[in-house]
Coordinates of C-alpha atoms in Angstrom, one line a residue:
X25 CA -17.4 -9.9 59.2
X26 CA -19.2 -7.8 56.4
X27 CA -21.7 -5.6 56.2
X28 CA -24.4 -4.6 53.9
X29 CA -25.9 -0.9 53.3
X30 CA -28.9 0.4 55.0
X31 CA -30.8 -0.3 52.0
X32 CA -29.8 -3.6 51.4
X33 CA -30.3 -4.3 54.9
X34 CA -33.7 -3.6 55.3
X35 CA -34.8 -5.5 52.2
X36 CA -33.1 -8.3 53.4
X37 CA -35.0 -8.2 56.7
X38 CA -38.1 -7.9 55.3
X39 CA -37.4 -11.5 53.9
X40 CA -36.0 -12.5 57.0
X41 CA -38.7 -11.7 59.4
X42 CA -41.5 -13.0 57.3
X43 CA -40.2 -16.2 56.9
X44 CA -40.5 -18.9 59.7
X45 CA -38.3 -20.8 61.3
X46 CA -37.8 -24.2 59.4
X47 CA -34.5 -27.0 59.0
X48 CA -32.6 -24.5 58.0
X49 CA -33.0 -21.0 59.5
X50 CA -33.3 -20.3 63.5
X51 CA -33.5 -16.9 65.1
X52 CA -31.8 -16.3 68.7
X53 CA -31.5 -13.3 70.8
X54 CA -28.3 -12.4 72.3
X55 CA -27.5 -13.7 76.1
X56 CA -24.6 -14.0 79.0
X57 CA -25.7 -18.2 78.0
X58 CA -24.3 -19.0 74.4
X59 CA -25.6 -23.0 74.9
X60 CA -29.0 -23.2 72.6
X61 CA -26.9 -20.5 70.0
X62 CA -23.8 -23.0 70.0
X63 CA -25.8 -26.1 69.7
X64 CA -27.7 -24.7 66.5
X65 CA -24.6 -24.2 65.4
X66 CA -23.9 -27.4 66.0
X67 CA -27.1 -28.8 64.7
X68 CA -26.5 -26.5 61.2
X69 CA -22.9 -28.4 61.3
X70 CA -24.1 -32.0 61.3
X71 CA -27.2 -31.9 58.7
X72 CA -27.7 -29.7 55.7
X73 CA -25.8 -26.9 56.5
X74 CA -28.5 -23.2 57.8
X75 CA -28.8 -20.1 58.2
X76 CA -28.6 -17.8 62.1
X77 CA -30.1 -14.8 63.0
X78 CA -28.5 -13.6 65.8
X79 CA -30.0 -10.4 67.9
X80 CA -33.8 -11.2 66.6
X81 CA -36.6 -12.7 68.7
X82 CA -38.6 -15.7 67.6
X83 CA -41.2 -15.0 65.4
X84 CA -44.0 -17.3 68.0
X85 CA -43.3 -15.0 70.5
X86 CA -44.6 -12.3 68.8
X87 CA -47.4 -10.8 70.5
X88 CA -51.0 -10.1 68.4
X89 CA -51.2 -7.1 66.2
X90 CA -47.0 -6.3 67.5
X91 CA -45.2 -5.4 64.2
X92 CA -42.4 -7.6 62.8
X93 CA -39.6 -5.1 63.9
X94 CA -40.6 -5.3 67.2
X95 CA -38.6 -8.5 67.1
X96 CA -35.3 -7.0 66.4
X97 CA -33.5 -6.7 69.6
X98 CA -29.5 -6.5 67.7
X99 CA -26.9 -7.7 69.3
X100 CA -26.6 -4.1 71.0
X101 CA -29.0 -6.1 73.6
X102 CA -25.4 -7.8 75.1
X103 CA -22.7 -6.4 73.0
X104 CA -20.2 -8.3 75.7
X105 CA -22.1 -11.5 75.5
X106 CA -21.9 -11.4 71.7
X107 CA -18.4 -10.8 71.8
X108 CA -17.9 -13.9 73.4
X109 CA -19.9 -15.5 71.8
X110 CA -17.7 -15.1 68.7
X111 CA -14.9 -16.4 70.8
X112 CA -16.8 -19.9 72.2
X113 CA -17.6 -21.0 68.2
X114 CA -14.1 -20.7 67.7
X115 CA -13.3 -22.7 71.0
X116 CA -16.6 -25.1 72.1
X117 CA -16.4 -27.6 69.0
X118 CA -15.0 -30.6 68.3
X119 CA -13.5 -30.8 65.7
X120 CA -14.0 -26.9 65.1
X121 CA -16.4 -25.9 62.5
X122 CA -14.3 -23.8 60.4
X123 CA -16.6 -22.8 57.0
X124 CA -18.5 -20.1 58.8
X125 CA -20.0 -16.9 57.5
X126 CA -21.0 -13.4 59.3
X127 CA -22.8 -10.9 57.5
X128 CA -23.8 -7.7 59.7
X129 CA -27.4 -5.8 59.0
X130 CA -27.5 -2.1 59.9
X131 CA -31.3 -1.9 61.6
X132 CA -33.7 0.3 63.5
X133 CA -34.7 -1.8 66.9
X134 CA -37.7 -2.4 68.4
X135 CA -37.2 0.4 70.7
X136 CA -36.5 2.8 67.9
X137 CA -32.4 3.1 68.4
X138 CA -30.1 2.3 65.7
X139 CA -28.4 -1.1 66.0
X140 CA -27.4 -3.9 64.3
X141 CA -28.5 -7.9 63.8
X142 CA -25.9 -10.4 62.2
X143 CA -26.6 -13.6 59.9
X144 CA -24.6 -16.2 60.4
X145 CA -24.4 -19.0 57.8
X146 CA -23.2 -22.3 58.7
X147 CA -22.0 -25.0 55.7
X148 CA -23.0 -28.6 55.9
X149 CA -19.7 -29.8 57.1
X150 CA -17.1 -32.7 56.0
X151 CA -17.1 -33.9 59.6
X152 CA -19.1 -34.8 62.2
X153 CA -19.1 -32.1 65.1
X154 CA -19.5 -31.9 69.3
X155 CA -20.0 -29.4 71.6
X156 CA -17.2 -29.6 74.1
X157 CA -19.1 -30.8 77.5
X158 CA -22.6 -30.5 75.5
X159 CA -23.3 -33.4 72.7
X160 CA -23.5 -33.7 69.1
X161 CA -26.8 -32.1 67.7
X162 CA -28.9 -32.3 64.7
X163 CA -31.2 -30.0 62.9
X164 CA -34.7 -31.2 62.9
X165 CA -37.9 -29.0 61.4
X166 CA -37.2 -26.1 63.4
X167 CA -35.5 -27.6 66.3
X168 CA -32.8 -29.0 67.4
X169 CA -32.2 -32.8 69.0
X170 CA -29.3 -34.4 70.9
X171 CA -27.9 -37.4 69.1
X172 CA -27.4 -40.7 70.6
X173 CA -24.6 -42.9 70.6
X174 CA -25.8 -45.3 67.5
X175 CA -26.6 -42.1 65.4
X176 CA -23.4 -40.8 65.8
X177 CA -21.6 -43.2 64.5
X178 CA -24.4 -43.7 61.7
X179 CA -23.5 -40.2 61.0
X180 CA -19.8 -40.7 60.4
X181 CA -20.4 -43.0 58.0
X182 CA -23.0 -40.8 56.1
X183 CA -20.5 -38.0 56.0
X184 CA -17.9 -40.2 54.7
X185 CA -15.7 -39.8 57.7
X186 CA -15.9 -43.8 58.0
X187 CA -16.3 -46.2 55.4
X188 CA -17.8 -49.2 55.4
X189 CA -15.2 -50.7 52.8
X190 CA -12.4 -49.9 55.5
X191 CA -14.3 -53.2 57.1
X192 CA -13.2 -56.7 57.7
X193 CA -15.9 -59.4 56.6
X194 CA -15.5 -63.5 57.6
X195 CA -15.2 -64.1 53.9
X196 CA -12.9 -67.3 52.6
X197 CA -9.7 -66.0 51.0
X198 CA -9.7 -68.2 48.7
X199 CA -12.9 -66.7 46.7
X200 CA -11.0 -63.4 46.0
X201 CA -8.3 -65.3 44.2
X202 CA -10.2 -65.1 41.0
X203 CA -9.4 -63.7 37.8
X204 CA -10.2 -59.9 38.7
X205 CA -7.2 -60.5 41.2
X206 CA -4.6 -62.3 38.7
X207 CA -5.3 -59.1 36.1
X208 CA -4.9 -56.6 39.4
X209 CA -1.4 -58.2 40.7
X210 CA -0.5 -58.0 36.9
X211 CA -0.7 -54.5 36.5
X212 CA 0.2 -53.4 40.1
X213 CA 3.1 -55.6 40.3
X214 CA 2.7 -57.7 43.2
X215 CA 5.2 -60.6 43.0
X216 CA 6.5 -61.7 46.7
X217 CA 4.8 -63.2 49.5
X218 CA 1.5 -65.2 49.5
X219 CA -2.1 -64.4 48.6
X220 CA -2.9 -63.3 52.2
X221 CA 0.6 -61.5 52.5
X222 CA 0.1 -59.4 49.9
X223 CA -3.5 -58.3 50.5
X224 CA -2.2 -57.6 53.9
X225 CA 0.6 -55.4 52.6
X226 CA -1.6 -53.0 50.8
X227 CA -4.2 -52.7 53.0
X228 CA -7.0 -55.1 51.5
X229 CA -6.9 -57.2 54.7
X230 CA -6.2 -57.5 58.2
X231 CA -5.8 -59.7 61.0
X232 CA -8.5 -60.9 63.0
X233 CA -7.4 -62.7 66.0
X234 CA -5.5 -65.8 64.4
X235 CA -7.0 -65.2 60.9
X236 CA -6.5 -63.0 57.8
X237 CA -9.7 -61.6 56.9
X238 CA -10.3 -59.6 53.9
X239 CA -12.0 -55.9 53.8
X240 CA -15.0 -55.4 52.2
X241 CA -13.6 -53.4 49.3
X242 CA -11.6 -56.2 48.4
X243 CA -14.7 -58.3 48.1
X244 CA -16.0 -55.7 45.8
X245 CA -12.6 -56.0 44.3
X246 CA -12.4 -59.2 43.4
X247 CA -15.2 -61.7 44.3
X248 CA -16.8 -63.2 41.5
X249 CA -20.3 -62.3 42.6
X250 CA -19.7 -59.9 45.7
X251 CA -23.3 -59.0 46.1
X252 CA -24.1 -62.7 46.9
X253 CA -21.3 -63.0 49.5
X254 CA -22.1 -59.8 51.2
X255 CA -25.8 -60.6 50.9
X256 CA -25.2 -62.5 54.3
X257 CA -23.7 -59.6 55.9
X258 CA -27.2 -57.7 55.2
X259 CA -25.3 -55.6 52.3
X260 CA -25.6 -55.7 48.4
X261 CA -23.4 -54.8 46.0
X262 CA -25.4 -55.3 42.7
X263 CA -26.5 -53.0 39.4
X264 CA -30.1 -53.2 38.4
X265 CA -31.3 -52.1 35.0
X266 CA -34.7 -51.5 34.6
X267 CA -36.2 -49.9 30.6
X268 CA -39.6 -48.4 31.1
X269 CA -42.1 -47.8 28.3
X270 CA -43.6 -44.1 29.1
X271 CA -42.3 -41.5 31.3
X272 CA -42.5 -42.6 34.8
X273 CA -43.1 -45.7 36.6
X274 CA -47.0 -46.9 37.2
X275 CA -47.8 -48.5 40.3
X276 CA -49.8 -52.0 40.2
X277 CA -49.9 -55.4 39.7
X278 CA -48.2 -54.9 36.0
X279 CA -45.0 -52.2 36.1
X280 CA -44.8 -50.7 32.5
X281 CA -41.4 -52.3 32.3
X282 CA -40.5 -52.7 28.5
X283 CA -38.5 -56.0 29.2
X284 CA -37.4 -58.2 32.4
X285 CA -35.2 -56.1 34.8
X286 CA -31.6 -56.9 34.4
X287 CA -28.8 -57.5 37.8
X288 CA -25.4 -56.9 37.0
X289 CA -22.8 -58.8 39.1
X290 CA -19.2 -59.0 39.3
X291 CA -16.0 -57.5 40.8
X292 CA -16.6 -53.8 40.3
X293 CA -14.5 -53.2 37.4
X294 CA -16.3 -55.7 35.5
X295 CA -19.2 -54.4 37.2
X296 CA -18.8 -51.0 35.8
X297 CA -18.1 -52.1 32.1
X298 CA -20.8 -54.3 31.8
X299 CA -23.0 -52.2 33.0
X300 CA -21.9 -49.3 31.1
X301 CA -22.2 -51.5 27.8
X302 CA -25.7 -52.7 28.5
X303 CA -27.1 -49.2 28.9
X304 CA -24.9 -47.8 26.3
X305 CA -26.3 -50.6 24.0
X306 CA -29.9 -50.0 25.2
X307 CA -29.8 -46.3 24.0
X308 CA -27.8 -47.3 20.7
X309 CA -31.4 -48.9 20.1
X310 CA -33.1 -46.2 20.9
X311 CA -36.8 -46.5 21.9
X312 CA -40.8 -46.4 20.0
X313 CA -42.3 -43.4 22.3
X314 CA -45.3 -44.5 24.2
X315 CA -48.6 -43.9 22.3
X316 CA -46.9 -42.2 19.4
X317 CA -46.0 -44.6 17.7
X318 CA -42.6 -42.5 16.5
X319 CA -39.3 -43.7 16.8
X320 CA -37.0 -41.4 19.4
X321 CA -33.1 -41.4 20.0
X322 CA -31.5 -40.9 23.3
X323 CA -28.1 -37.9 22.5
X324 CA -26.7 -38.4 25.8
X325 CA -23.0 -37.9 25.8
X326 CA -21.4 -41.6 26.2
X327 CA -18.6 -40.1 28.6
X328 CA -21.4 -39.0 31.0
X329 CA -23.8 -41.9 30.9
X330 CA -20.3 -43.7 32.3
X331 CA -19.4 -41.3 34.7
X332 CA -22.9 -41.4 36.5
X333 CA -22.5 -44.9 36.6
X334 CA -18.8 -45.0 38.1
X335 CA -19.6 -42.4 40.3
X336 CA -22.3 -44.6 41.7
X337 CA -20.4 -47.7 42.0
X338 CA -17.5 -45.8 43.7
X339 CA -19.2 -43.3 46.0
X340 CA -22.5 -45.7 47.3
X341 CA -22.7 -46.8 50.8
X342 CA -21.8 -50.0 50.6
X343 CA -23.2 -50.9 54.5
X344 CA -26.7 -50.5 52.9
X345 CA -29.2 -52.8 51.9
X346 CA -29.8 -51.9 48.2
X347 CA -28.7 -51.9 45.6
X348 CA -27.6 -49.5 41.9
X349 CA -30.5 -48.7 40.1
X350 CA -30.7 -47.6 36.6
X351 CA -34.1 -46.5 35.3
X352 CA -34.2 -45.7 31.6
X353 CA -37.3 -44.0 30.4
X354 CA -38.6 -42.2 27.3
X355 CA -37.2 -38.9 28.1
X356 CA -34.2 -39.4 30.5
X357 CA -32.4 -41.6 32.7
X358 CA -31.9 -41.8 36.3
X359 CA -29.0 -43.5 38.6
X360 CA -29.6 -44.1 42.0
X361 CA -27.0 -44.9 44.1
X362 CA -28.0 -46.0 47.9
X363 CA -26.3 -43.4 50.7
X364 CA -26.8 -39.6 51.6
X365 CA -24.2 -37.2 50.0
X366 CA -20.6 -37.5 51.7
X367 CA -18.8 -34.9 53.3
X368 CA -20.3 -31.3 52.1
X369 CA -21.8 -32.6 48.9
X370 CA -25.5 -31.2 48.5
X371 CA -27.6 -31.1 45.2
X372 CA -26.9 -27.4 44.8
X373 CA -22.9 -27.4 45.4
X374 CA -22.2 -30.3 43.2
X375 CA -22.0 -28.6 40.5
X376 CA -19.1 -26.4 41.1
X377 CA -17.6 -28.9 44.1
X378 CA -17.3 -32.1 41.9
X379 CA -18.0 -35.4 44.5
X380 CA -16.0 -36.7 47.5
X381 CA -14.4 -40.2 47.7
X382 CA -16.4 -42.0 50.3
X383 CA -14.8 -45.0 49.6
X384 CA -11.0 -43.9 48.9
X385 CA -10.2 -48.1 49.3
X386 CA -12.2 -48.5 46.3
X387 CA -11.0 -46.0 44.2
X388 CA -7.7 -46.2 44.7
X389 CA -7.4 -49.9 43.8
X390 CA -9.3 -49.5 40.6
X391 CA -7.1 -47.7 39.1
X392 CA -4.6 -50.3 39.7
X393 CA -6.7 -52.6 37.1
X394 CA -5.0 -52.8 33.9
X395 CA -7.7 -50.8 32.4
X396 CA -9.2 -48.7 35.3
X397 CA -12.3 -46.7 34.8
X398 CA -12.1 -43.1 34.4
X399 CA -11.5 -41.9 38.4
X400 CA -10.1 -38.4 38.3
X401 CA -10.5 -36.8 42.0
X402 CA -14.1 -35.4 41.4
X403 CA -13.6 -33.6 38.1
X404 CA -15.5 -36.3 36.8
X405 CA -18.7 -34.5 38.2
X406 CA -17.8 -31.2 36.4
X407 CA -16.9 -32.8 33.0
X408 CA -20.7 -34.0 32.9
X409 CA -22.0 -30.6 33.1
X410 CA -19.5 -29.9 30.7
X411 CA -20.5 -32.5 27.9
X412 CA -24.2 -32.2 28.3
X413 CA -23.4 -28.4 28.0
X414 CA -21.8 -29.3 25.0
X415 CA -24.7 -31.3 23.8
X416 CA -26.9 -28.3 24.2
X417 CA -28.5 -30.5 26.7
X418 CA -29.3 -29.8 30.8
X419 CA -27.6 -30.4 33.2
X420 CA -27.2 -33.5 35.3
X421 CA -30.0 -32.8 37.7
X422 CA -29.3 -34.2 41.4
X423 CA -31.4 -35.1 44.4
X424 CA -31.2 -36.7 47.7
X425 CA -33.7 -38.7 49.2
X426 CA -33.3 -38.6 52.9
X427 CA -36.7 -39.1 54.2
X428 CA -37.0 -43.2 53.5
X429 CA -35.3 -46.3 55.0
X430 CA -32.7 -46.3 52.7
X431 CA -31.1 -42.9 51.8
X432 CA -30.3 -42.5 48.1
X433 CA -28.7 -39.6 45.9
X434 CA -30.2 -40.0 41.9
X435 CA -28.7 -38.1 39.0
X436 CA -31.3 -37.6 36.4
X437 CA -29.3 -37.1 32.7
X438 CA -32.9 -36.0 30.5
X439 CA -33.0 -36.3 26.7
X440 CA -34.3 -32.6 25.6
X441 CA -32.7 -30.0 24.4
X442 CA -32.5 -27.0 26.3
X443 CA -34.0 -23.7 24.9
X444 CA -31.6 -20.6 24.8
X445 CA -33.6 -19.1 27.6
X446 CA -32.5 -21.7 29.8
X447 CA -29.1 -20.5 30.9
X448 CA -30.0 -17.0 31.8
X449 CA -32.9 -18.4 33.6
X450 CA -30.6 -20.6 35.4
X451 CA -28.0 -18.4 36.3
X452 CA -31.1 -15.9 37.3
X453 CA -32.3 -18.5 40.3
X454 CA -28.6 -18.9 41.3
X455 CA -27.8 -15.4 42.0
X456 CA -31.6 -14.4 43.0
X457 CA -33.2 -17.4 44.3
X458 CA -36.4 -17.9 42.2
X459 CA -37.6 -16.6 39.1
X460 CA -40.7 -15.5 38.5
X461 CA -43.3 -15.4 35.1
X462 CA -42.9 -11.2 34.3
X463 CA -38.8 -12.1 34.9
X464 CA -39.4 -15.1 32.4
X465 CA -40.7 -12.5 29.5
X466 CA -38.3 -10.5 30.5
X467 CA -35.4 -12.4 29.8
X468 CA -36.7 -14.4 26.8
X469 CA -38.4 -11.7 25.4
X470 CA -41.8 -13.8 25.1
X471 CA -45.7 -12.9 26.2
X472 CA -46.9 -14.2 29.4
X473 CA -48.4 -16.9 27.9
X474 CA -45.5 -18.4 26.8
X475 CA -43.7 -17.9 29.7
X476 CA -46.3 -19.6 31.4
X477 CA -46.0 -22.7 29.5
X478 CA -42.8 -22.4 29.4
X479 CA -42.3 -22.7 33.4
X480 CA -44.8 -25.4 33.3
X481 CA -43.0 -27.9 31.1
X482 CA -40.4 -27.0 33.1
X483 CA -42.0 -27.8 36.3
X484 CA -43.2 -31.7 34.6
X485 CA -39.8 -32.2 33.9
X486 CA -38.6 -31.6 37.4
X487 CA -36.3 -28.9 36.5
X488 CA -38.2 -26.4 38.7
X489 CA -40.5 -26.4 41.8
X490 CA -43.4 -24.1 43.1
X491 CA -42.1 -22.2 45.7
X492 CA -44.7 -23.1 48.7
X493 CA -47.5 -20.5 50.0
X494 CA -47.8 -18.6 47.0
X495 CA -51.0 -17.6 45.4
X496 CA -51.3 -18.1 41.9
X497 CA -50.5 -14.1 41.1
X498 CA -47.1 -14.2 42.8
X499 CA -45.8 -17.8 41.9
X500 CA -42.4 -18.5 41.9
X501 CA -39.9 -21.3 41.4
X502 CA -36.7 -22.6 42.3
X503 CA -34.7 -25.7 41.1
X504 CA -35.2 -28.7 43.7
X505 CA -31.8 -28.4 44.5
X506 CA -32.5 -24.5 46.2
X507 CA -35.8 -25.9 48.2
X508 CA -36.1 -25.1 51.3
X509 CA -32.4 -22.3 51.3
X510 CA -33.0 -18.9 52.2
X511 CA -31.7 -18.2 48.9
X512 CA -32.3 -14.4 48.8
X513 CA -31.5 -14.4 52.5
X514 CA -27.9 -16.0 51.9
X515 CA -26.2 -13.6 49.3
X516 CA -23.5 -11.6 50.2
X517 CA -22.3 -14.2 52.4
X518 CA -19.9 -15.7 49.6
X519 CA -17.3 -18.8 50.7
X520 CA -14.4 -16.1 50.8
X521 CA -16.3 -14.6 53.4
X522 CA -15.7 -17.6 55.6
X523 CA -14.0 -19.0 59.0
X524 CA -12.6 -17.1 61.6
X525 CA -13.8 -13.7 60.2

C-alpha cells in the first residue's frame, strides 16, 4: 500500500467527497462484517472494473447543512476489522481477484483526530469472480446485484472465459469438405486418417453420442457460406458493407446510403480478404463530399483498415445474432463487431494492452491457411495506433455499446489530420483527466476563442465529451473512453502498485 502527502491527500478528497456514488465508485465505512465491502469488490471484479472508498460514510446519509468531512470516519473506526479485511480479499474469492490497488489518504476525521481513509481500485478482470459462500455480483448504477445462474454463464462468455467457437453444431460434415479445407490440409499437412479423423485430431470436432460433429469455428473455417448454416442455430457470421453519402446515418423511409448495402460470405479467410478488398477498393475511389460538390480522398493506412477488420472477424462473439458492420462515411469509418470487450479490454486500456483472443480456435487455425491474415498476439492493436500516428492522423477511437440487445465494440478510423495541439492535449486528459478551455490556450498557445472552437470540432467529431453538471464557465471534457472514471481520483494508483500489496 502507498500513500500520498497531506497535501495531495486533501485535494484528492475534495474530489472524492463531492462526487456521488455511481457504476464505478462506492464508499463503505469500516466494520467487524466485511460482506457488502467484499461483494463490491466483487461487483467492481465482474463489470467495468471501480473505484472503493474505504473508512468514508455514504454521501445520502449525510445530514442537512453537516459538512462533507463529517463523513470521513478512516479506517481508525476498526483498525482490527480493516486488518482483516485485507486478509478476506485475499481469501473469499473465487478465482482470487489479483489486479488490486491500495492507495492510503492522510485525513482530519469527522471528530477532529488525525486518521487515515484508503482507495481501493479494482481492475475489470479476465475472469469471472465468486464470493466464497456469497454469489457472484455485478455493478449496477450505484448498487450492487446478485447474479443468477443464466447470467453467469452469459458472463463467461462475455469475458472470453468460454467461447462459443469451442461449440459443437449438428452441421453435415460433408459441407466443410470444401475448397477452404483442401487449401488448409495443404499447408498444415494433414495426410492420414479420414475427413472426420482428422478434424477430430486437431480439435475442430468432437463426438456427440454416436456422431462426429463439427465445432462452430470449423464452420467458420470452412463452410462455404457459414452465416447461412449457422443462421438456424440463431447465429450469423456475415460482413455488411454499407457507403453513406454525408456524415452520419439519417433516419427514415430513405437511408442516405450511396449504393445498395453489400453481405460478404465465406469461410473466414476468404471472408477477411474480400472484405478487405472491397473497402480497400471503395476508398481507392474516394468519394464527392455531400453538398460540396469537391472531390475528397480517404489516407487511411491500408495495414490498419485490415487490421480493424481481422480483429473483428476474429475477436466477435460469434453466439450473437448480428452480424460485421462496416460503415464508410465522408469523414471516417467505423467497424462494429457484435460482443462486449473480452477479458480486461476497455476503450481506455486498449491502447497500450493490444486485444485478447476470445476465440483462440479461430485464430490459431487461420494461420494454418496457406496465406493467413496478419494475427500477431494483439500487437496488431498497437501497430494501428502506430500507422495512423504515422499518418499524422488520430488514433483508432474505441467504444462499447453495452446498453442494447446486442452488445457491440466499434473502432472508428477518421479521415482528418490531427493538429499539433492534439498530442499534448491527449496526453493532458491521460494523466489529469479532463482538459479544460484556459488549459487549451495554454498548451497551444491560442486565444480563447480558438480554443473554444477548437474543443467544439472536437466534441462533433466524437473525440471528446462534456463532462456532465458543468456550467458553461467551468466546462470540461474527457475522451469517451475516460467517461464515467474517477480519473483525477485514480492517479497514483499505477498497475505496479497492484495485487497483494
Amino acid at each position: 500500500m502507498i500513500d500520498l502527502s497531506p497535501a495531495q491527500a486533501a485535494a484528492r478528497i475534495v474530489t472524492l467527497l463531492d462526487t456521488p456514488e455511481n457504476r464505478t465508485l462506492d464508499f463503505k465505512r469500516i466494520s467487524s462484517k466485511h460482506g457488502r465491502i467484499v461483494e463490491t469488490i466483487c461487483a467492481f471484479a465482474n463489470s467495468e472494473g471501480g473505484l472503493l472508498a474505504i473508512g468514508v460514510g455514504d454521501g445520502k446519509d449525510l445530514k442537512a447543512g453537516a459538512k462533507p468531512q463529517s463523513r470521513l470516519f478512516g479506517i481508525e473506526e476498526n483498525a482490527e476489522a480493516f486488518d482483516d479485511l485485507r486478509r478476506q480479499v485475499m481469501a473469499r474469492f473465487a478465482p482470487a481477484i489479483e489486479r488490486l490497488h491500495w492507495l492510503r489518504l492522510p485525513c482530519t476525521l469527522h471528530d477532529g483526530k488525525p486518521g487515515h481513509i484508503v482507495l481501493l481500485r479494482v481492475e475489470k478482470s479476465e475472469q469471472v469472480h465468486t464470493v466464497t459462500g456469497d454469489g457472484t455480483w455485478v455493478r449496477m448504477d450505484a448498487s450492487n446485484r446478485e447474479m443468477n445462474a443464466a447470467e453467469i454463464a452469459d458472463l463467461h462468455y462475455r469475458r472470453g472465459v468460454r467461447s462459443a467457437v469451442t461449440e459443437l453444431v449438428p452441421v453435415a460434415l460433408g459441407l466443410l469438405k470444401t475448397d477452404a479445407w483442401r487449401r488448409f490440409v495443404a499447408a498444415r499437412g494433414l495426410k492420414s486418417g479420414t475427413f472426420a479423423e482428422q478434424l477430430l485430431r486437431i480439435g475442430l470436432a468432437n463426438k456427440a453420442g454416436n456422431e462426429v460433429q463439427p465445432t462452430r469455428a470449423a464452420v467458420l473455417l470452412f463452410a462455404d457460406e457459414p452465416g447461412s448454416l449457422l443462421a438456424a442455430h440463431d447465429t450469423r457470421a456475415d460482413i455488411r458493407l454499407m457507403v453513406y453519402d454525408g456524415k452520419a446515418p439519417l433516419p427514415g423511409a430513405t437511408p442516405n446510403l450511396r449504393k445498395s448495402p453489400k453481405t460478404i460470405r465465406g469461410p473466414l479467410i476468404d471472408q477477411i480478404d474480400a472484405a478487405v478488398k472491397a473497402v480497400l477498393d471503395e476508398l481507392a475511389q474516394g468519394l464527392t463530399l455531400s453538398g460540396s460538390g469537391f472531390k475528397a480522398k480517404h489516407v487511411y493506412p491500408d495495414r490498419v483498415v485490415k487490421e480493424a477488420i481481422v480483429n473483428a472477424v476474429i475477436h466477435r462473439d460469434y453466439r450473437l445474432n448480428r452480424d460485421i458492420f462496416v460503415r464508410i462515411f465522408d469523414d471516417r469509418i467505423e467497424v462494429e463487431s457484435p460482443g462486449a470487450f473480452p477479458g480486461s479490454i476497455t476503450p481506455a486500456n486498449i491502447g497500450r494492452a493490444g486485444s485478447k483472443a476470445r476465440n483462440a480456435l479461430v485464430a490459431q487455425n487461420l494461420r494454418e491457411f496457406p496465406v493467413a491474415p496478419n494475427i500477431d498476439a494483439g500487437e496488431g492493436v498497437k501497430m494501428m495506433f502506430a500507422e495512423m500516428a504515422a499518418a499524422q492522423l488520430y488514433p483508432p477511437q474505441y467504444s462499447q455499446n453495452i446498453e442494447v440487445a446486442v452488445e457491440s465494440v466499434t473502432v472508428t478510423l477518421l479521415n482528418l489530420e490531427r493538429p499539433g495541439a492534439w498530442n499534448e492535449v491527449s496526453d493532458w486528459i491521460d494523466r489529469e483527466g479532463f482538459i479544460q478551455n484556459a488549459k487549451l490556450c495554454e498548451i497551444a498557445k491560442i486565444d480563447t476563442l480558438k480554443a473554444s472552437k477548437m474543443l467544439a470540432a472536437w466534441r462533433e467529431q466524437g473525440l471528446l465529451v462534456p463532462l456532465p453538471d458543468r456550467g458553461k464557465r467551468n466546462m470540461a471534457y474527457t475522451k469517451p473512453a475516460r467517461k464515467g472514471e474517477q480519473s483525477d481520483l485514480l492517479s497514483g494508483l499505477e498497475e505496479d502498485n497492484c495485487g497483494k500489496g
